[in-house]
Coordinates of C-alpha atoms in Angstrom, one line a residue:
M1 CA 78.0 -10.5 39.2
A2 CA 76.0 -13.1 41.1
K3 CA 72.9 -10.7 40.8
I4 CA 73.7 -10.3 36.8
N5 CA 73.6 -14.0 36.5
R6 CA 70.1 -14.2 39.1
R7 CA 68.4 -11.4 36.8
K8 CA 69.1 -13.0 33.6
K9 CA 68.1 -16.6 35.2
V10 CA 65.0 -14.6 36.6
L11 CA 64.4 -13.2 32.9
K12 CA 64.6 -16.4 31.1
V13 CA 62.1 -18.2 33.8
F14 CA 59.8 -15.3 33.1
K15 CA 59.9 -15.6 29.1
R16 CA 59.5 -19.6 29.5
K17 CA 57.1 -19.5 31.8
Y18 CA 55.1 -16.4 30.7
T19 CA 55.8 -14.7 27.5
K20 CA 55.7 -17.7 25.3
P21 CA 52.3 -19.1 26.7
L22 CA 50.5 -15.6 26.6
F23 CA 51.9 -15.0 23.2
Y24 CA 50.1 -18.5 22.0
A25 CA 47.3 -17.8 23.7
C26 CA 47.0 -14.4 22.1
L27 CA 47.5 -16.7 18.4
A28 CA 45.0 -18.7 19.4
S29 CA 42.3 -16.0 20.4
L30 CA 43.0 -14.2 16.7
F31 CA 42.8 -17.5 14.8
I32 CA 39.3 -17.9 16.9
Y33 CA 38.2 -14.1 16.3
L34 CA 39.4 -14.8 12.6
L35 CA 37.3 -18.1 12.6
I36 CA 34.4 -16.7 14.0
G37 CA 34.2 -13.9 11.8
N38 CA 34.6 -16.3 8.4
I39 CA 31.7 -18.2 9.9
V40 CA 29.5 -15.2 10.3
S41 CA 30.2 -13.4 7.1
Q42 CA 29.8 -16.8 5.7
K43 CA 26.6 -17.1 7.1
K44 CA 25.0 -13.4 6.0
L45 CA 26.4 -13.8 2.6
S46 CA 24.0 -17.2 2.4
D47 CA 21.5 -15.7 4.0
F48 CA 21.4 -12.7 1.4
D49 CA 21.4 -15.4 -1.2
K50 CA 18.4 -17.3 -0.2
P51 CA 16.1 -17.3 -2.6
H52 CA 13.4 -15.1 -2.3
F53 CA 9.5 -16.1 -3.7
V54 CA 8.0 -13.0 -5.6
I55 CA 4.8 -12.5 -7.3
S56 CA 5.6 -11.4 -10.6
R57 CA 2.7 -12.8 -12.8
I58 CA 1.2 -10.0 -14.7
S59 CA -2.1 -11.0 -14.5
K60 CA -5.8 -9.8 -13.4
D61 CA -7.2 -13.6 -13.1
F62 CA -8.7 -13.5 -9.5
D63 CA -7.5 -15.9 -6.9
R64 CA -8.9 -15.4 -3.2
V65 CA -5.3 -16.3 -1.6
E66 CA -3.2 -14.1 -4.1
Y67 CA -5.8 -11.3 -3.3
M68 CA -6.0 -11.4 0.6
H69 CA -2.2 -11.6 0.3
L70 CA -2.5 -8.7 -1.3
L71 CA -4.6 -6.7 1.4
L72 CA -2.6 -7.9 3.9
T73 CA 0.4 -6.3 2.1
I74 CA -1.9 -2.7 1.8
Q75 CA -2.4 -3.1 5.8
E76 CA 1.2 -3.5 6.5
I77 CA 2.3 -0.7 4.2
R78 CA -0.5 1.3 6.1
K79 CA 1.4 1.3 9.3
N80 CA 3.9 3.6 7.5
K81 CA 2.1 7.3 6.7
E82 CA 5.0 8.6 4.5
L83 CA 4.9 4.7 2.2
T84 CA 1.1 5.1 2.5
E85 CA 1.2 8.3 0.7
K86 CA 3.7 6.8 -1.9
M87 CA 1.4 3.5 -2.2
I88 CA -1.5 5.4 -3.1
Y89 CA -0.2 7.7 -5.7
F90 CA 1.3 4.9 -7.0
V91 CA -1.5 2.5 -7.5
N92 CA -3.6 5.6 -9.0
G93 CA -1.2 6.0 -11.7
P94 CA -1.2 4.6 -14.8
F95 CA 0.0 0.8 -15.8
P96 CA 3.1 0.3 -15.7
A97 CA 4.1 3.0 -13.5
Y98 CA 6.9 3.9 -11.5
C99 CA 7.4 2.6 -8.3
P100 CA 9.4 4.6 -5.5
K101 CA 12.3 2.7 -4.3
D102 CA 11.2 2.8 -0.7
L103 CA 7.9 1.1 -1.5
R104 CA 9.4 -1.0 -3.8
K105 CA 11.7 -2.5 -1.6
E106 CA 8.5 -2.9 1.5
L107 CA 6.8 -4.8 -1.7
Y108 CA 9.5 -6.8 -1.9
V109 CA 10.0 -7.9 1.2
M110 CA 6.0 -8.8 1.1
N111 CA 6.9 -11.3 -1.8
W112 CA 5.1 -8.5 -4.5
D113 CA 7.1 -7.5 -7.7
S114 CA 5.7 -3.7 -7.7
Q115 CA 3.9 -3.9 -11.1
A116 CA 2.1 -7.4 -10.2
F117 CA 1.1 -5.9 -7.1
L118 CA -0.4 -2.5 -9.0
I119 CA -2.0 -4.6 -11.9
R120 CA -4.2 -6.5 -9.1
V121 CA -5.3 -3.4 -7.4
K122 CA -6.5 -2.0 -10.7
K123 CA -8.4 -5.0 -10.8
M124 CA -9.7 -4.4 -7.7
F125 CA -10.4 -1.1 -8.3
E126 CA -12.8 -2.4 -11.4
M127 CA -14.5 -4.7 -8.9
H128 CA -15.0 -2.1 -6.8
Q129 CA -16.5 0.3 -9.6
V130 CA -19.0 -2.7 -10.5
F131 CA -19.8 -3.1 -6.7
E132 CA -20.9 -0.2 -6.8
Q133 CA -22.9 0.0 -9.3
I134 CA -24.5 -3.1 -7.9
S135 CA -25.1 -1.4 -4.6
R136 CA -26.6 2.0 -6.3
K137 CA -29.1 -0.6 -8.2
N138 CA -30.0 -2.0 -4.7
E139 CA -30.5 1.1 -3.2
A140 CA -32.9 1.9 -6.1
I141 CA -34.8 -1.3 -5.5
K142 CA -35.2 -0.6 -2.1
Y143 CA -36.6 2.8 -2.6
I144 CA -38.6 2.5 -4.8
S145 CA -40.7 -0.4 -2.7
A146 CA -39.7 1.4 0.6
G147 CA -42.7 0.5 2.9
M148 CA -44.7 -1.1 0.9
P149 CA -45.9 -4.5 0.6
K150 CA -45.1 -6.5 -2.6
K151 CA -49.0 -7.0 -3.5
S152 CA -49.3 -3.2 -3.9
Y153 CA -46.6 -2.6 -6.4
S154 CA -48.2 -1.3 -9.5
Y155 CA -47.4 -2.7 -12.7
E156 CA -44.7 0.3 -13.2
M157 CA -42.9 -0.6 -9.9
N158 CA -42.7 -4.2 -10.7
T159 CA -41.6 -3.7 -14.3
Q160 CA -38.8 -1.1 -12.7
I161 CA -37.6 -3.7 -10.1
K162 CA -37.4 -6.5 -12.6
M163 CA -35.5 -4.4 -15.0
L164 CA -32.6 -3.3 -12.1
K165 CA -32.7 -7.0 -10.8
T166 CA -32.1 -8.0 -14.5
E167 CA -29.5 -5.5 -14.9
I168 CA -27.5 -6.7 -11.5
N169 CA -27.7 -10.0 -12.8
E170 CA -26.3 -9.1 -15.9
L171 CA -23.3 -7.1 -14.3
V172 CA -22.3 -10.5 -11.6
K173 CA -22.6 -12.6 -14.8
S174 CA -20.4 -10.5 -16.8
K175 CA -18.2 -8.2 -15.0
L176 CA -18.4 -9.4 -11.2
P177 CA -18.0 -13.5 -10.5
N178 CA -20.0 -14.4 -7.3
D179 CA -16.5 -15.4 -5.9
E180 CA -15.3 -11.6 -6.8
F181 CA -18.7 -10.3 -6.1
E182 CA -18.2 -12.0 -2.0
F183 CA -14.8 -10.7 -1.9
I184 CA -15.5 -6.9 -2.4
K185 CA -18.2 -6.8 -0.4
E186 CA -16.3 -8.2 2.7
Y187 CA -13.6 -5.8 1.3
D188 CA -14.5 -2.8 -0.4
S189 CA -13.6 0.1 2.1
I190 CA -10.0 -1.3 2.2
V191 CA -10.4 -1.1 -1.6
A192 CA -12.0 2.5 -2.0
S193 CA -9.5 4.2 0.5
L194 CA -6.9 3.7 -2.0
L195 CA -8.9 5.4 -4.8
V196 CA -7.9 9.1 -4.7
N197 CA -11.4 10.7 -5.5
E198 CA -12.6 9.0 -2.4
L199 CA -9.7 10.0 0.2

């Protein structure tokens, strides 16, 4: 009988000293876990909802900062071979054009709406085309005057050189202003690499 009473006492003491504190510790741990989980999920939701600046204006107006960002975006996309192929196919299509989902996502990460990106690349293609015309005319001037001092130019040569220089000035004035000319002169190789017929 004494043994049974002693066992009951031991069980009571065990329950009082260990079981209840263990239960409360588990309850507190669960509460902390739920609290931390809720804070983390709220932070993820708030991060997702943060406003994201995207260039969505459909315009061919030249802004050097914007176009430098455009080149940076192109260079970033070029790090992925599959996306590069999709980008080249996309920019050589008509405007507006369908943009593949993964490319559209990458452009969004780089702050671009796909159609705003496309219209600016088209503008760079136009700049490239005019720059090529200017380069060919400059090459023609070099070829005509190769190895001859200016004094010994014939009347015909002088006339031809003046005509070519006038055409260059007209192109710069009407189709490729100085800031655009300087930009494309520096980065023409990147623009040319996007053209399908120049790959």
